[in-house]
Amino acid sequence: DSGVTQTPKHLITATGQRVTLRCSPRSGDLSVYWYQQSLDQGLQFLIQYYNGEERAKGNILERFSAQQFPDLHSELNLSSLELGDSALYFCASSSYRAYSNQPQHFGDGTRLSIL
Amino acid sequence: AQSVSQHNHHVILSEAASLELGCNYSYGGTVNLFWYVQYPGQHLQLLLKYFSGDPLVKGIKGFEAEFIKSKFSFNLRKPSVQWSDTAEYFCAVNAPGIILTGGGNKLTFGTGTQLKVEL
């Protein structure tokens, strides 16, 4: 158990719909990361938040957005879903202090299937 | 921007065989290096990490990796694999320099190596 909690574990929906994925980081971790894992793209970084503020953006589509709340949990919102959005979405967390190096710990992921 | 190459996409070994998985990265500055393992249906778990110091790092479950700066490589090794090592292995990199300037510290992953260990 990594201490990172993601819900739901599985999500099945249709094209054009909107979904919200939720992540609770490990206790004490201020930084949350979202990654997408698909067969054709591999593991791709989407976005990072640190203590409520966006820190870095990767190849995240405009239809996707995220936020980190005061209690440090994060949500990834995916809208106008397309078949190609079917993937495993991982959340990771780390303590991310600017002058130290900390590894990222991953949750179990949310498997999103678009029908 | 960083990039990571894992040249072996699928590896099949018999139990007790030795393992070496290749990882090369591309980045002009100092890097942190990681190996993660993903067992079937599970999340990514950290096997080992290199930040600085001794280039030979030891991780969990008998794995080790050697950082060779001149070759931009961070190969994963295990002297004797077990059936339970069957999993997908990912090499990843991030750049501490960016962290220090207040930016993000995203991980850039390789494409992964699927290891199957046969009894």
mmCIF file of C-alpha atoms in Angstrom:
data_model
loop_
_atom_site.group_PDB
_atom_site.id
_atom_site.type_symbol
_atom_site.label_atom_id
_atom_site.label_comp_id
_atom_site.label_asym_id
_atom_site.label_seq_id
_atom_site.Cartn_x
_atom_site.Cartn_y
_atom_site.Cartn_z
ATOM 1 C CA ASP A 1 0.000 0.000 0.000
ATOM 2 C CA SER A 2 1.575 3.247 -1.192
ATOM 3 C CA GLY A 3 -0.670 5.487 0.904
ATOM 4 C CA VAL A 4 -2.014 7.233 -2.198
ATOM 5 C CA THR A 5 -5.742 6.635 -2.636
ATOM 6 C CA GLN A 6 -7.531 6.917 -5.955
ATOM 7 C CA THR A 7 -11.240 6.612 -6.623
ATOM 8 C CA PRO A 8 -12.982 5.157 -8.450
ATOM 9 C CA LYS A 9 -10.940 2.116 -9.508
ATOM 10 C CA HIS A 10 -12.929 1.622 -12.681
ATOM 11 C CA LEU A 11 -15.053 3.991 -14.697
ATOM 12 C CA ILE A 12 -17.056 3.152 -17.785
ATOM 13 C CA THR A 13 -18.752 5.920 -19.675
ATOM 14 C CA ALA A 14 -19.673 7.073 -23.162
ATOM 15 C CA THR A 15 -18.187 9.511 -25.614
ATOM 16 C CA GLY A 16 -19.009 13.135 -24.955
ATOM 17 C CA GLN A 17 -19.430 12.625 -21.228
ATOM 18 C CA ARG A 18 -17.526 14.212 -18.335
ATOM 19 C CA VAL A 19 -15.903 12.394 -15.422
ATOM 20 C CA THR A 20 -14.006 13.316 -12.283
ATOM 21 C CA LEU A 21 -11.167 11.258 -10.884
ATOM 22 C CA ARG A 22 -10.140 11.760 -7.283
ATOM 23 C CA CYS A 23 -6.813 11.370 -5.505
ATOM 24 C CA SER A 24 -5.791 11.624 -1.866
ATOM 25 C CA PRO A 25 -2.032 11.932 -1.393
ATOM 26 C CA ARG A 26 0.070 10.238 1.270
ATOM 27 C CA SER A 27 -0.100 11.887 4.642
ATOM 28 C CA GLY A 28 2.317 14.808 4.691
ATOM 29 C CA ASP A 29 2.838 14.988 0.944
ATOM 30 C CA LEU A 30 2.158 18.407 -0.539
ATOM 31 C CA SER A 31 2.683 17.608 -4.197
ATOM 32 C CA VAL A 32 0.291 15.664 -6.411
ATOM 33 C CA TYR A 33 0.962 14.466 -9.943
ATOM 34 C CA TRP A 34 -1.324 13.004 -12.580
ATOM 35 C CA TYR A 35 -0.134 10.566 -15.231
ATOM 36 C CA GLN A 36 -1.898 8.804 -18.070
ATOM 37 C CA GLN A 37 -0.908 5.288 -19.099
ATOM 38 C CA SER A 38 -2.091 3.982 -22.450
ATOM 39 C CA LEU A 39 -0.868 1.280 -24.796
ATOM 40 C CA ASP A 40 0.136 3.663 -27.562
ATOM 41 C CA GLN A 41 1.501 6.582 -25.496
ATOM 42 C CA GLY A 42 2.982 4.781 -22.501
ATOM 43 C CA LEU A 43 3.210 6.692 -19.217
ATOM 44 C CA GLN A 44 2.753 10.406 -19.819
ATOM 45 C CA PHE A 45 2.875 13.209 -17.287
ATOM 46 C CA LEU A 46 -0.235 15.376 -17.282
ATOM 47 C CA ILE A 47 -0.001 17.929 -14.495
ATOM 48 C CA GLN A 48 1.519 18.656 -11.062
ATOM 49 C CA TYR A 49 0.141 20.603 -8.125
ATOM 50 C CA TYR A 50 2.008 21.716 -5.049
ATOM 51 C CA ASN A 51 0.091 22.907 -2.003
ATOM 52 C CA GLY A 52 -2.849 23.991 -4.128
ATOM 53 C CA GLU A 53 -0.924 25.663 -6.913
ATOM 54 C CA GLU A 54 -0.209 24.332 -10.383
ATOM 55 C CA ARG A 55 3.532 23.657 -10.741
ATOM 56 C CA ALA A 56 4.009 21.993 -14.066
ATOM 57 C CA LYS A 57 2.000 20.961 -17.084
ATOM 58 C CA GLY A 58 2.704 18.163 -19.484
ATOM 59 C CA ASN A 59 0.789 16.895 -22.477
ATOM 60 C CA ILE A 60 -2.589 17.615 -20.949
ATOM 61 C CA LEU A 61 -5.458 18.232 -23.324
ATOM 62 C CA GLU A 62 -7.526 21.399 -23.025
ATOM 63 C CA ARG A 63 -10.554 19.165 -22.330
ATOM 64 C CA PHE A 64 -8.805 18.026 -19.151
ATOM 65 C CA SER A 65 -8.384 20.095 -16.021
ATOM 66 C CA ALA A 66 -7.272 19.502 -12.473
ATOM 67 C CA GLN A 67 -7.194 21.173 -9.112
ATOM 68 C CA GLN A 68 -5.809 20.581 -5.644
ATOM 69 C CA PHE A 69 -7.962 21.497 -2.690
ATOM 70 C CA PRO A 70 -6.975 22.944 0.722
ATOM 71 C CA ASP A 71 -7.049 19.467 2.247
ATOM 72 C CA LEU A 72 -4.503 18.513 -0.487
ATOM 73 C CA HIS A 73 -6.684 16.014 -2.305
ATOM 74 C CA SER A 74 -6.800 16.488 -6.045
ATOM 75 C CA GLU A 75 -9.349 15.962 -8.783
ATOM 76 C CA LEU A 76 -8.758 15.412 -12.478
ATOM 77 C CA ASN A 77 -11.710 16.415 -14.650
ATOM 78 C CA LEU A 78 -12.020 14.942 -18.119
ATOM 79 C CA SER A 79 -14.700 16.334 -20.398
ATOM 80 C CA SER A 80 -16.038 15.756 -23.920
ATOM 81 C CA LEU A 81 -14.588 12.288 -23.661
ATOM 82 C CA GLU A 82 -13.322 10.523 -26.767
ATOM 83 C CA LEU A 83 -12.529 6.872 -27.378
ATOM 84 C CA GLY A 84 -8.829 7.717 -27.264
ATOM 85 C CA ASP A 85 -9.123 8.891 -23.669
ATOM 86 C CA SER A 86 -9.508 5.297 -22.538
ATOM 87 C CA ALA A 87 -6.489 4.702 -20.316
ATOM 88 C CA LEU A 88 -5.238 4.106 -16.829
ATOM 89 C CA TYR A 89 -4.909 7.361 -14.917
ATOM 90 C CA PHE A 90 -2.417 7.371 -12.070
ATOM 91 C CA CYS A 91 -2.014 9.842 -9.286
ATOM 92 C CA ALA A 92 1.277 10.133 -7.433
ATOM 93 C CA SER A 93 2.417 12.211 -4.502
ATOM 94 C CA SER A 94 5.684 13.357 -3.005
ATOM 95 C CA SER A 95 6.781 15.720 -0.310
ATOM 96 C CA TYR A 96 8.500 17.922 -2.957
ATOM 97 C CA ARG A 97 10.609 20.248 -0.904
ATOM 98 C CA ALA A 98 12.590 22.504 -3.218
ATOM 99 C CA TYR A 99 15.975 21.592 -1.761
ATOM 100 C CA SER A 100 15.593 17.876 -1.381
ATOM 101 C CA ASN A 101 14.860 14.997 -3.671
ATOM 102 C CA GLN A 102 11.896 12.812 -2.920
ATOM 103 C CA PRO A 103 10.546 9.941 -4.993
ATOM 104 C CA GLN A 104 6.953 9.870 -6.132
ATOM 105 C CA HIS A 105 4.594 7.239 -4.751
ATOM 106 C CA PHE A 106 1.791 6.032 -6.971
ATOM 107 C CA GLY A 107 -1.816 5.121 -6.351
ATOM 108 C CA ASP A 108 -3.567 2.089 -7.825
ATOM 109 C CA GLY A 109 -4.951 4.108 -10.705
ATOM 110 C CA THR A 110 -8.377 4.640 -12.224
ATOM 111 C CA ARG A 111 -9.108 2.605 -15.322
ATOM 112 C CA LEU A 112 -11.272 4.686 -17.636
ATOM 113 C CA SER A 113 -13.104 2.943 -20.461
ATOM 114 C CA ILE A 114 -14.968 4.968 -23.055
ATOM 115 C CA LEU A 115 -17.645 3.103 -24.996
ATOM 116 C CA ALA B 1 13.538 18.232 -22.149
ATOM 117 C CA GLN B 2 14.416 14.819 -20.810
ATOM 118 C CA SER B 3 13.820 11.570 -22.648
ATOM 119 C CA VAL B 4 14.308 7.954 -21.638
ATOM 120 C CA SER B 5 14.936 4.899 -23.807
ATOM 121 C CA GLN B 6 14.424 1.315 -22.775
ATOM 122 C CA HIS B 7 15.669 -0.897 -25.549
ATOM 123 C CA ASN B 8 14.312 -4.230 -24.374
ATOM 124 C CA HIS B 9 10.553 -4.273 -24.723
ATOM 125 C CA HIS B 10 10.014 -7.916 -23.859
ATOM 126 C CA VAL B 11 12.380 -10.182 -21.968
ATOM 127 C CA ILE B 12 11.812 -13.843 -21.161
ATOM 128 C CA LEU B 13 14.074 -15.580 -18.660
ATOM 129 C CA SER B 14 14.147 -18.824 -16.771
ATOM 130 C CA GLU B 15 14.214 -18.771 -12.986
ATOM 131 C CA ALA B 16 17.710 -18.239 -11.543
ATOM 132 C CA ALA B 17 18.922 -16.517 -14.705
ATOM 133 C CA SER B 18 20.597 -13.136 -14.385
ATOM 134 C CA LEU B 19 18.802 -10.002 -15.487
ATOM 135 C CA GLU B 20 19.994 -6.771 -16.991
ATOM 136 C CA LEU B 21 17.549 -4.204 -18.370
ATOM 137 C CA GLY B 22 18.925 -1.276 -20.275
ATOM 138 C CA CYS B 23 17.985 2.358 -19.703
ATOM 139 C CA ASN B 24 19.478 5.396 -21.393
ATOM 140 C CA TYR B 25 18.426 8.960 -20.833
ATOM 141 C CA SER B 26 18.910 12.185 -22.688
ATOM 142 C CA TYR B 27 19.359 15.402 -20.741
ATOM 143 C CA GLY B 28 22.137 17.957 -20.581
ATOM 144 C CA GLY B 29 22.098 18.534 -16.846
ATOM 145 C CA THR B 30 22.089 16.657 -13.562
ATOM 146 C CA VAL B 31 19.360 14.059 -13.209
ATOM 147 C CA ASN B 32 17.650 11.912 -10.631
ATOM 148 C CA LEU B 33 17.081 8.358 -11.862
ATOM 149 C CA PHE B 34 14.499 5.803 -10.835
ATOM 150 C CA TRP B 35 13.345 2.289 -11.584
ATOM 151 C CA TYR B 36 9.710 1.454 -10.931
ATOM 152 C CA VAL B 37 8.033 -1.953 -11.204
ATOM 153 C CA GLN B 38 4.404 -2.621 -12.052
ATOM 154 C CA TYR B 39 3.104 -6.077 -11.192
ATOM 155 C CA PRO B 40 0.036 -7.215 -13.134
ATOM 156 C CA GLY B 41 -2.978 -5.170 -12.115
ATOM 157 C CA GLN B 42 -1.066 -3.159 -9.536
ATOM 158 C CA HIS B 43 0.322 0.324 -9.122
ATOM 159 C CA LEU B 44 3.860 1.448 -9.834
ATOM 160 C CA GLN B 45 6.243 0.656 -6.992
ATOM 161 C CA LEU B 46 9.640 2.244 -6.501
ATOM 162 C CA LEU B 47 12.450 -0.296 -6.851
ATOM 163 C CA LEU B 48 15.383 2.033 -6.411
ATOM 164 C CA LYS B 49 16.572 5.579 -6.964
ATOM 165 C CA TYR B 50 19.766 7.459 -7.658
ATOM 166 C CA PHE B 51 20.218 11.071 -6.622
ATOM 167 C CA SER B 52 23.969 11.426 -6.074
ATOM 168 C CA GLY B 53 26.983 9.669 -4.577
ATOM 169 C CA ASP B 54 27.791 6.001 -5.119
ATOM 170 C CA PRO B 55 26.724 5.186 -8.691
ATOM 171 C CA LEU B 56 25.849 1.631 -7.701
ATOM 172 C CA VAL B 57 22.528 1.700 -5.900
ATOM 173 C CA LYS B 58 20.744 -1.168 -4.247
ATOM 174 C CA GLY B 59 16.999 -1.409 -4.080
ATOM 175 C CA ILE B 60 14.332 -3.725 -2.835
ATOM 176 C CA LYS B 61 13.941 -7.400 -3.714
ATOM 177 C CA GLY B 62 17.606 -7.857 -4.620
ATOM 178 C CA PHE B 63 17.652 -5.367 -7.493
ATOM 179 C CA GLU B 64 20.502 -2.977 -8.128
ATOM 180 C CA ALA B 65 21.330 -0.386 -10.761
ATOM 181 C CA GLU B 66 24.474 1.335 -11.912
ATOM 182 C CA PHE B 67 24.608 4.935 -13.047
ATOM 183 C CA ILE B 68 27.243 5.467 -15.737
ATOM 184 C CA LYS B 69 27.315 9.178 -16.405
ATOM 185 C CA SER B 70 29.545 8.959 -19.475
ATOM 186 C CA LYS B 71 27.079 6.585 -21.120
ATOM 187 C CA PHE B 72 23.915 8.321 -19.862
ATOM 188 C CA SER B 73 22.833 4.914 -18.640
ATOM 189 C CA PHE B 74 21.126 3.481 -15.568
ATOM 190 C CA ASN B 75 20.820 -0.252 -16.142
ATOM 191 C CA LEU B 76 18.864 -2.471 -13.770
ATOM 192 C CA ARG B 77 20.335 -5.795 -12.665
ATOM 193 C CA LYS B 78 19.439 -8.800 -10.594
ATOM 194 C CA PRO B 79 21.770 -11.803 -10.235
ATOM 195 C CA SER B 80 19.031 -14.431 -10.032
ATOM 196 C CA VAL B 81 15.426 -13.770 -11.007
ATOM 197 C CA GLN B 82 12.374 -15.468 -9.549
ATOM 198 C CA TRP B 83 9.003 -16.244 -11.050
ATOM 199 C CA SER B 84 7.555 -13.514 -8.828
ATOM 200 C CA ASP B 85 9.671 -10.909 -10.663
ATOM 201 C CA THR B 86 7.343 -11.194 -13.649
ATOM 202 C CA ALA B 87 6.211 -7.612 -14.149
ATOM 203 C CA GLU B 88 6.736 -4.502 -16.222
ATOM 204 C CA TYR B 89 9.757 -2.368 -15.374
ATOM 205 C CA PHE B 90 9.981 1.349 -16.012
ATOM 206 C CA CYS B 91 13.011 3.577 -15.949
ATOM 207 C CA ALA B 92 12.309 7.236 -15.154
ATOM 208 C CA VAL B 93 14.178 10.495 -14.808
ATOM 209 C CA ASN B 94 13.615 13.955 -13.438
ATOM 210 C CA ALA B 95 15.856 16.967 -13.182
ATOM 211 C CA PRO B 96 16.752 18.340 -9.739
ATOM 212 C CA GLY B 97 17.895 21.619 -11.244
ATOM 213 C CA ILE B 98 14.334 22.432 -12.200
ATOM 214 C CA ILE B 99 13.143 21.595 -8.701
ATOM 215 C CA LEU B 100 15.566 24.093 -7.187
ATOM 216 C CA THR B 101 14.264 26.922 -9.332
ATOM 217 C CA GLY B 102 10.734 26.304 -8.135
ATOM 218 C CA GLY B 103 9.436 24.500 -11.162
ATOM 219 C CA GLY B 104 7.859 21.114 -11.333
ATOM 220 C CA ASN B 105 9.620 17.788 -10.997
ATOM 221 C CA LYS B 106 7.670 15.580 -13.328
ATOM 222 C CA LEU B 107 8.927 12.112 -14.075
ATOM 223 C CA THR B 108 9.698 11.197 -17.654
ATOM 224 C CA PHE B 109 9.275 7.470 -18.177
ATOM 225 C CA GLY B 110 10.681 5.018 -20.656
ATOM 226 C CA THR B 111 8.322 2.787 -22.603
ATOM 227 C CA GLY B 112 8.776 -0.062 -20.157
ATOM 228 C CA THR B 113 10.168 -3.591 -20.350
ATOM 229 C CA GLN B 114 7.845 -6.521 -19.893
ATOM 230 C CA LEU B 115 9.717 -9.265 -18.024
ATOM 231 C CA LYS B 116 8.402 -12.804 -17.952
ATOM 232 C CA VAL B 117 10.152 -15.335 -15.749
ATOM 233 C CA GLU B 118 9.412 -18.948 -16.535
ATOM 234 C CA LEU B 119 9.622 -21.786 -14.057
#
